[in-house]
Amino acid sequence: RGGIGLAFITYPTAIAEMPFAASFFGVIFFMALLTFGIDSAFSMVESITNGIKDKFGISRKKANFIVCSAGFLLGLVLVTGGGIYWVDIMDHFMANIALVIVGLLECLTFAYVLGGEKIRRYANEVSEIHIGRWFSIMLKLFAPVVLVGIAVASVVELMTEGYEDFPAWSIVAGMLIVGASVIASIVMARLPCRQEQS
């Protein structure tokens, strides 16, 4: 079992069956998991907060309040009886499909909108390591083809085999989550930045 089940079912079961000091190792394991979770939350909140702060010209304090409040409200569904299933669905769809689609959009934006050659020249000006012409080829051709292949393979696998033992509606819910995150990324990228109001 992988994903959410690995952290919350498999490892705790293995620790509980240890011949000695199971309680000690259980506390250590869950303290480490809590630390990793808090660390991940900092990086997620910070990236979203910076985007909101820059795009809407509000203070960091207000942006943090908005992001943390929205995260709290959206996270309430994750602490219900079926919360572990929602976490599993979001984890799977965000990691296997949304991340690939956003990566593809970034490659296409850098290669065709901003200009791969311009980015390569700038990187060579400000870095000690120089990038060859292969960078533009990878950005324009290779990376998009690979990312499209991964996304198509993931969607085809979901449509033909389903998602683990989950009902069909979980695929629809997962795709809606993917669509919402991709649309939010595009909308935020298109919004102009504003000066912070003092």
Coordinates of C-alpha atoms in Angstrom, one line a residue:
R1 CA 0.0 0.0 0.0
G2 CA 1.4 3.4 -0.9
G3 CA 0.4 7.1 -0.6
I4 CA -1.7 8.1 2.4
G5 CA -2.1 4.5 3.5
L6 CA 1.6 4.0 3.8
A7 CA 2.0 6.8 6.4
F8 CA -1.2 6.3 8.3
I9 CA -1.9 2.6 8.1
T10 CA 1.2 0.5 7.0
Y11 CA 3.9 2.2 9.1
P12 CA 1.8 2.5 12.3
T13 CA 0.8 -1.2 12.0
A14 CA 4.5 -2.2 11.5
I15 CA 5.6 0.0 14.5
A16 CA 2.8 -1.5 16.7
E17 CA 4.1 -5.0 16.0
M18 CA 7.7 -4.2 16.9
P19 CA 9.0 -6.6 19.7
F20 CA 10.3 -3.7 21.9
A21 CA 9.9 0.1 22.4
A22 CA 6.9 0.3 20.0
S23 CA 5.4 3.2 21.9
F24 CA 8.7 5.1 21.8
F25 CA 9.1 4.6 18.0
G26 CA 5.4 5.4 17.4
V27 CA 5.9 8.8 19.2
I28 CA 9.1 9.5 17.2
F29 CA 7.4 8.5 13.9
F30 CA 4.4 10.7 14.4
M31 CA 6.5 13.6 15.7
A32 CA 8.6 13.4 12.5
L33 CA 5.4 13.2 10.4
L34 CA 4.0 16.3 12.2
T35 CA 7.3 18.2 11.7
F36 CA 7.3 17.3 7.9
G37 CA 3.6 18.4 7.7
I38 CA 4.3 21.8 9.3
D39 CA 7.3 22.3 7.1
S40 CA 5.3 21.5 4.0
A41 CA 2.5 23.8 5.1
F42 CA 5.0 26.7 5.5
S43 CA 6.2 26.3 1.9
M44 CA 2.6 25.9 0.5
V45 CA 1.2 28.9 2.4
E46 CA 4.3 31.1 1.6
S47 CA 4.0 30.5 -2.2
I48 CA 0.3 31.2 -2.3
T49 CA 0.6 34.2 0.0
N50 CA 3.3 35.8 -2.1
G51 CA 1.1 35.4 -5.2
I52 CA -1.9 37.0 -3.5
K53 CA 0.2 39.8 -2.0
D54 CA 1.8 40.6 -5.3
K55 CA -1.4 40.3 -7.5
F56 CA -3.8 42.1 -5.2
G57 CA -1.4 44.6 -3.5
I58 CA -2.3 43.6 0.0
S59 CA -0.1 43.2 3.1
R60 CA 1.6 39.9 3.9
K61 CA -0.5 39.8 7.1
K62 CA -3.8 40.1 5.2
A63 CA -2.6 37.6 2.6
N64 CA -1.6 35.1 5.3
F65 CA -5.0 35.5 7.0
I66 CA -6.9 34.9 3.7
V67 CA -4.8 31.8 2.7
C68 CA -4.9 30.3 6.2
S69 CA -8.6 30.9 6.6
A70 CA -9.4 29.4 3.2
G71 CA -7.2 26.4 4.0
F72 CA -8.9 25.9 7.3
L73 CA -12.4 26.0 5.7
L74 CA -11.5 23.8 2.8
G75 CA -9.7 21.4 5.2
L76 CA -12.8 20.8 7.4
V77 CA -13.9 18.1 4.9
L78 CA -10.6 16.3 5.6
V79 CA -11.4 15.8 9.3
T80 CA -14.7 14.1 8.7
G81 CA -15.3 10.4 8.7
G82 CA -14.5 10.2 5.0
G83 CA -11.6 12.6 5.2
I84 CA -8.9 10.1 4.7
Y85 CA -10.5 9.2 1.3
W86 CA -10.6 12.8 0.3
V87 CA -6.9 13.3 1.2
D88 CA -6.1 10.2 -0.9
I89 CA -8.1 11.5 -3.9
M90 CA -6.5 15.0 -3.7
D91 CA -3.0 13.6 -3.2
H92 CA -3.3 11.2 -6.2
F93 CA -4.9 13.7 -8.6
M94 CA -2.8 16.7 -7.7
A95 CA 0.5 14.7 -7.8
N96 CA -0.2 12.6 -10.9
I97 CA -2.3 15.0 -13.1
A98 CA -2.4 18.6 -11.9
L99 CA 1.3 18.9 -11.3
V100 CA 2.1 17.5 -14.8
I101 CA -0.4 19.9 -16.5
V102 CA 0.9 22.9 -14.6
G103 CA 4.5 21.8 -15.5
L104 CA 3.4 21.5 -19.2
L105 CA 1.9 25.0 -19.1
E106 CA 5.1 26.4 -17.5
C107 CA 7.2 24.8 -20.2
L108 CA 5.0 26.2 -23.0
T109 CA 4.9 29.6 -21.4
F110 CA 8.7 29.8 -21.0
A111 CA 9.4 28.3 -24.5
Y112 CA 6.8 30.1 -26.6
V113 CA 5.5 33.2 -24.7
L114 CA 8.6 34.4 -22.8
G115 CA 11.1 32.9 -25.3
G116 CA 13.4 30.0 -24.5
E117 CA 16.4 31.7 -26.1
K118 CA 15.8 34.9 -24.1
I119 CA 15.6 32.9 -20.8
R120 CA 18.8 30.9 -21.8
R121 CA 20.7 34.1 -22.5
Y122 CA 19.6 35.7 -19.2
A123 CA 20.6 32.6 -17.3
N124 CA 24.0 32.6 -18.9
E125 CA 24.5 36.2 -18.0
V126 CA 23.8 35.8 -14.3
S127 CA 25.2 32.3 -13.7
E128 CA 28.6 30.8 -13.6
I129 CA 27.2 27.6 -15.3
H130 CA 26.4 28.2 -18.9
I131 CA 23.5 26.5 -20.7
G132 CA 23.8 25.4 -24.3
R133 CA 21.3 25.5 -27.1
W134 CA 20.0 22.1 -25.9
F135 CA 18.1 24.0 -23.2
S136 CA 15.7 25.6 -25.8
I137 CA 15.2 22.2 -27.6
M138 CA 14.4 20.5 -24.3
L139 CA 12.0 23.3 -23.3
K140 CA 10.2 23.6 -26.7
L141 CA 10.0 19.9 -27.7
F142 CA 11.3 17.2 -25.3
A143 CA 9.7 18.3 -22.0
P144 CA 6.3 19.1 -23.4
V145 CA 6.1 15.8 -25.3
V146 CA 7.1 13.8 -22.2
L147 CA 4.7 15.8 -19.9
V148 CA 1.8 15.3 -22.4
G149 CA 2.6 11.6 -22.5
I150 CA 2.6 11.3 -18.7
A151 CA -0.7 13.2 -18.4
V152 CA -2.4 11.1 -21.2
A153 CA -1.1 7.9 -19.7
S154 CA -2.5 8.8 -16.3
V155 CA -5.9 9.8 -17.6
V156 CA -6.1 6.7 -19.8
E157 CA -5.2 4.5 -16.8
L158 CA -7.9 6.2 -14.7
M159 CA -10.5 5.7 -17.4
T160 CA -9.7 2.1 -18.1
E161 CA -8.8 0.8 -14.7
G162 CA -10.5 3.3 -12.3
Y163 CA -8.8 4.6 -9.2
E164 CA -8.0 1.8 -6.7
D165 CA -11.3 0.6 -5.0
F166 CA -12.9 4.1 -5.2
P167 CA -16.2 4.6 -6.9
A168 CA -16.5 6.3 -10.3
W169 CA -17.5 9.6 -8.8
S170 CA -14.1 9.9 -7.2
I171 CA -12.5 10.2 -10.6
V172 CA -15.0 13.1 -11.5
A173 CA -14.2 14.8 -8.1
G174 CA -10.5 14.4 -8.7
M175 CA -10.7 15.8 -12.2
L176 CA -12.7 18.8 -10.9
I177 CA -10.0 19.4 -8.3
V178 CA -7.4 19.3 -11.1
G179 CA -9.4 21.6 -13.3
A180 CA -9.9 24.1 -10.4
S181 CA -6.2 24.2 -9.6
V182 CA -5.1 24.5 -13.2
I183 CA -7.7 27.3 -13.9
A184 CA -6.6 29.1 -10.6
S185 CA -3.0 28.9 -11.8
I186 CA -3.8 30.4 -15.2
V187 CA -6.0 33.2 -13.7
M188 CA -3.3 34.1 -11.2
A189 CA -0.6 34.2 -13.8
R190 CA -2.7 36.5 -16.0
L191 CA -3.5 39.0 -13.3
P192 CA -1.3 42.1 -13.2
C193 CA 0.8 42.8 -10.1
R194 CA -0.2 45.7 -7.9
Q195 CA 1.7 47.8 -5.5
E196 CA 1.2 47.0 -1.8
Q197 CA -1.2 49.5 -0.2
S198 CA 0.4 51.2 2.8

